Amino acid sequence: MLYIGCHLSYSNGYEAMGKQALEIGANTFAFFTRNPRGASAKKINSNDVKKLTDIMNENKFGKLVVHAPYTMNLCSDNAETRRFSRKIMADDLMRMEAIPDNYYNFHPGCHMKQGADKGIEFISSQLNDIISPQQKTIVLLETMAGKGSEMGRTFNELRAIIDRTEYSDKVGVCLDTCHIWDGGYDIVNNFDGVLEEFDSIIGLNRLKAVHLNDSLNPLDSHKDRHAKIGQGYIGINALINIINHPAIKNLPIILETPNDLDGYKREIQILRENYNG
Ligand code: FE
Ligand code: FE
Ligand code: ZN
């Protein structure tokens, strides 16, 4: 089953996102629990949540892939930023319990000038403070492009973080196609090989969701600039190959391409037409 959608705005609440998803042919979606810059979050209205859950059940939606704010940096060199990030993530996860059994995706963080080992240490110790064994949400580390001091470019870094996380059954990975391409994984000519490497280092059982984006830059550019589907260096054929891969084909796929809703609707339609059940 192809579960595909895009980022939607949370500003009008949960039911509004469900309706908007239906309008564009989506059966999953992503949203920021608060302004992506990280300000305060809206109060949850349980009636509104129930309406979304009804829409999702009636239309057989896949799991949602909620996105943490960009300002979160669990491994910052600034103790106040680390504390703030921990508080935001813990609060978001508490709120996620209102919509249980979905995903919460976050950027592992930037180690600034502290080095990757320090980054791994901070991220995992913060996750150990935040994740509870009872929570119904799986948190997803996003694969990153490796811009600046970004953590999570290599599968080994992700594995090292997971290894040091106590309740690691609550931790998975979201594969962003633009990011891993920019990070140096050749998903155009050797997607099977990339997945084999993912499997041997992290384990495919951890792969829970995909951000499907084309890239404005060539392989290994460490840039992270998304392109519309078919308008970048990855290209439409490789992206179609990815959504049809047996390891991917039932995962929620989120478009993060530079589009308005009509553009997303068209991309969803094109991808559906090229999906082989
Ligand atoms: Fe992201
Ligand atoms: Fe992404
Ligand atoms: Zn990106």
PDB file of N, CA, C and O in Angstrom, residues 126-151:
ATOM      1  N   GLN A 126      20.448  12.621  26.183  1.00  0.00           N
ATOM      2  CA  GLN A 126      19.193  13.387  26.203  1.00  0.00           C
ATOM      3  C   GLN A 126      18.012  12.460  25.889  1.00  0.00           C
ATOM      4  O   GLN A 126      16.969  12.527  26.536  1.00  0.00           O
ATOM      5  N   LEU A 127      18.186  11.582  24.912  1.00  0.00           N
ATOM      6  CA  LEU A 127      17.100  10.654  24.574  1.00  0.00           C
ATOM      7  C   LEU A 127      16.797   9.757  25.773  1.00  0.00           C
ATOM      8  O   LEU A 127      15.641   9.426  26.041  1.00  0.00           O
ATOM      9  N   ASN A 128      17.822   9.398  26.506  1.00  0.00           N
ATOM     10  CA  ASN A 128      17.596   8.570  27.693  1.00  0.00           C
ATOM     11  C   ASN A 128      16.796   9.309  28.757  1.00  0.00           C
ATOM     12  O   ASN A 128      16.049   8.698  29.508  1.00  0.00           O
ATOM     13  N   ASP A 129      16.928  10.637  28.803  1.00  0.00           N
ATOM     14  CA  ASP A 129      16.112  11.421  29.736  1.00  0.00           C
ATOM     15  C   ASP A 129      14.683  11.590  29.232  1.00  0.00           C
ATOM     16  O   ASP A 129      13.749  11.713  30.025  1.00  0.00           O
ATOM     17  N   ILE A 130      14.508  11.626  27.929  1.00  0.00           N
ATOM     18  CA  ILE A 130      13.202  11.992  27.347  1.00  0.00           C
ATOM     19  C   ILE A 130      12.294  10.780  27.114  1.00  0.00           C
ATOM     20  O   ILE A 130      11.100  10.827  27.415  1.00  0.00           O
ATOM     21  N   ILE A 131      12.846   9.714  26.549  1.00  0.00           N
ATOM     22  CA  ILE A 131      12.015   8.586  26.129  1.00  0.00           C
ATOM     23  C   ILE A 131      11.561   7.772  27.336  1.00  0.00           C
ATOM     24  O   ILE A 131      12.364   7.445  28.207  1.00  0.00           O
ATOM     25  N   SER A 132      10.276   7.474  27.358  1.00  0.00           N
ATOM     26  CA  SER A 132       9.773   6.610  28.425  1.00  0.00           C
ATOM     27  C   SER A 132       9.382   5.267  27.824  1.00  0.00           C
ATOM     28  O   SER A 132       8.944   5.200  26.672  1.00  0.00           O
ATOM     29  N   PRO A 133       9.529   4.185  28.595  1.00  0.00           N
ATOM     30  CA  PRO A 133       9.211   2.860  28.053  1.00  0.00           C
ATOM     31  C   PRO A 133       7.725   2.693  27.741  1.00  0.00           C
ATOM     32  O   PRO A 133       7.363   1.818  26.950  1.00  0.00           O
ATOM     33  N   GLN A 134       6.879   3.551  28.324  1.00  0.00           N
ATOM     34  CA  GLN A 134       5.432   3.406  28.086  1.00  0.00           C
ATOM     35  C   GLN A 134       4.950   4.181  26.867  1.00  0.00           C
ATOM     36  O   GLN A 134       3.824   3.989  26.427  1.00  0.00           O
ATOM     37  N   GLN A 135       5.754   5.083  26.344  1.00  0.00           N
ATOM     38  CA  GLN A 135       5.234   5.956  25.293  1.00  0.00           C
ATOM     39  C   GLN A 135       4.813   5.166  24.060  1.00  0.00           C
ATOM     40  O   GLN A 135       5.369   4.118  23.754  1.00  0.00           O
ATOM     41  N   LYS A 136       3.791   5.701  23.363  1.00  0.00           N
ATOM     42  CA  LYS A 136       3.232   5.006  22.202  1.00  0.00           C
ATOM     43  C   LYS A 136       3.843   5.506  20.893  1.00  0.00           C
ATOM     44  O   LYS A 136       3.467   5.074  19.818  1.00  0.00           O
ATOM     45  N   THR A 137       4.741   6.459  21.014  1.00  0.00           N
ATOM     46  CA  THR A 137       5.334   7.065  19.814  1.00  0.00           C
ATOM     47  C   THR A 137       6.735   6.507  19.586  1.00  0.00           C
ATOM     48  O   THR A 137       7.503   6.375  20.535  1.00  0.00           O
ATOM     49  N   ILE A 138       7.042   6.210  18.342  1.00  0.00           N
ATOM     50  CA  ILE A 138       8.409   5.868  17.971  1.00  0.00           C
ATOM     51  C   ILE A 138       9.075   7.157  17.497  1.00  0.00           C
ATOM     52  O   ILE A 138       8.510   7.864  16.645  1.00  0.00           O
ATOM     53  N   VAL A 139      10.224   7.489  18.051  1.00  0.00           N
ATOM     54  CA  VAL A 139      10.944   8.675  17.587  1.00  0.00           C
ATOM     55  C   VAL A 139      11.889   8.266  16.464  1.00  0.00           C
ATOM     56  O   VAL A 139      12.504   7.202  16.514  1.00  0.00           O
ATOM     57  N   LEU A 140      11.962   9.105  15.434  1.00  0.00           N
ATOM     58  CA  LEU A 140      12.782   8.778  14.266  1.00  0.00           C
ATOM     59  C   LEU A 140      13.936   9.753  14.121  1.00  0.00           C
ATOM     60  O   LEU A 140      13.732  10.976  14.045  1.00  0.00           O
ATOM     61  N   LEU A 141      15.126   9.217  14.072  1.00  0.00           N
ATOM     62  CA  LEU A 141      16.309  10.009  13.740  1.00  0.00           C
ATOM     63  C   LEU A 141      16.294  10.199  12.229  1.00  0.00           C
ATOM     64  O   LEU A 141      16.183   9.225  11.480  1.00  0.00           O
ATOM     65  N   GLU A 142      16.398  11.439  11.764  1.00  0.00           N
ATOM     66  CA  GLU A 142      16.409  11.671  10.320  1.00  0.00           C
ATOM     67  C   GLU A 142      17.839  11.592   9.788  1.00  0.00           C
ATOM     68  O   GLU A 142      18.771  12.114  10.407  1.00  0.00           O
ATOM     69  N   THR A 143      17.999  10.934   8.640  1.00  0.00           N
ATOM     70  CA  THR A 143      19.308  10.900   7.981  1.00  0.00           C
ATOM     71  C   THR A 143      19.589  12.311   7.446  1.00  0.00           C
ATOM     72  O   THR A 143      18.727  12.928   6.839  1.00  0.00           O
ATOM     73  N   MET A 144      20.779  12.828   7.687  1.00  0.00           N
ATOM     74  CA  MET A 144      21.076  14.215   7.333  1.00  0.00           C
ATOM     75  C   MET A 144      22.124  14.332   6.220  1.00  0.00           C
ATOM     76  O   MET A 144      22.836  13.387   5.921  1.00  0.00           O
ATOM     77  N   ALA A 145      22.204  15.534   5.641  1.00  0.00           N
ATOM     78  CA  ALA A 145      23.104  15.748   4.510  1.00  0.00           C
ATOM     79  C   ALA A 145      24.556  15.955   4.945  1.00  0.00           C
ATOM     80  O   ALA A 145      25.473  15.869   4.134  1.00  0.00           O
ATOM     81  N   GLY A 146      24.757  16.294   6.210  1.00  0.00           N
ATOM     82  CA  GLY A 146      26.115  16.521   6.693  1.00  0.00           C
ATOM     83  C   GLY A 146      26.588  17.939   6.429  1.00  0.00           C
ATOM     84  O   GLY A 146      27.786  18.215   6.294  1.00  0.00           O
ATOM     85  N   LYS A 147      25.614  18.867   6.392  1.00  0.00           N
ATOM     86  CA  LYS A 147      25.937  20.281   6.228  1.00  0.00           C
ATOM     87  C   LYS A 147      26.549  20.790   7.539  1.00  0.00           C
ATOM     88  O   LYS A 147      26.027  20.503   8.609  1.00  0.00           O
ATOM     89  N   GLY A 148      27.634  21.525   7.461  1.00  0.00           N
ATOM     90  CA  GLY A 148      28.255  22.028   8.696  1.00  0.00           C
ATOM     91  C   GLY A 148      28.592  20.892   9.639  1.00  0.00           C
ATOM     92  O   GLY A 148      29.223  19.911   9.243  1.00  0.00           O
ATOM     93  N   SER A 149      28.151  21.006  10.887  1.00  0.00           N
ATOM     94  CA  SER A 149      28.484  19.968  11.878  1.00  0.00           C
ATOM     95  C   SER A 149      27.296  19.048  12.161  1.00  0.00           C
ATOM     96  O   SER A 149      27.202  18.456  13.234  1.00  0.00           O
ATOM     97  N   GLU A 150      26.402  18.946  11.167  1.00  0.00           N
ATOM     98  CA  GLU A 150      25.211  18.104  11.310  1.00  0.00           C
ATOM     99  C   GLU A 150      25.562  16.646  11.628  1.00  0.00           C
ATOM    100  O   GLU A 150      26.359  16.026  10.933  1.00  0.00           O
ATOM    101  N   MET A 151      24.912  16.109  12.625  1.00  0.00           N
ATOM    102  CA  MET A 151      25.063  14.694  12.969  1.00  0.00           C
ATOM    103  C   MET A 151      24.058  13.878  12.158  1.00  0.00           C
ATOM    104  O   MET A 151      23.020  14.375  11.764  1.00  0.00           O
TER     105      MET A 151
END
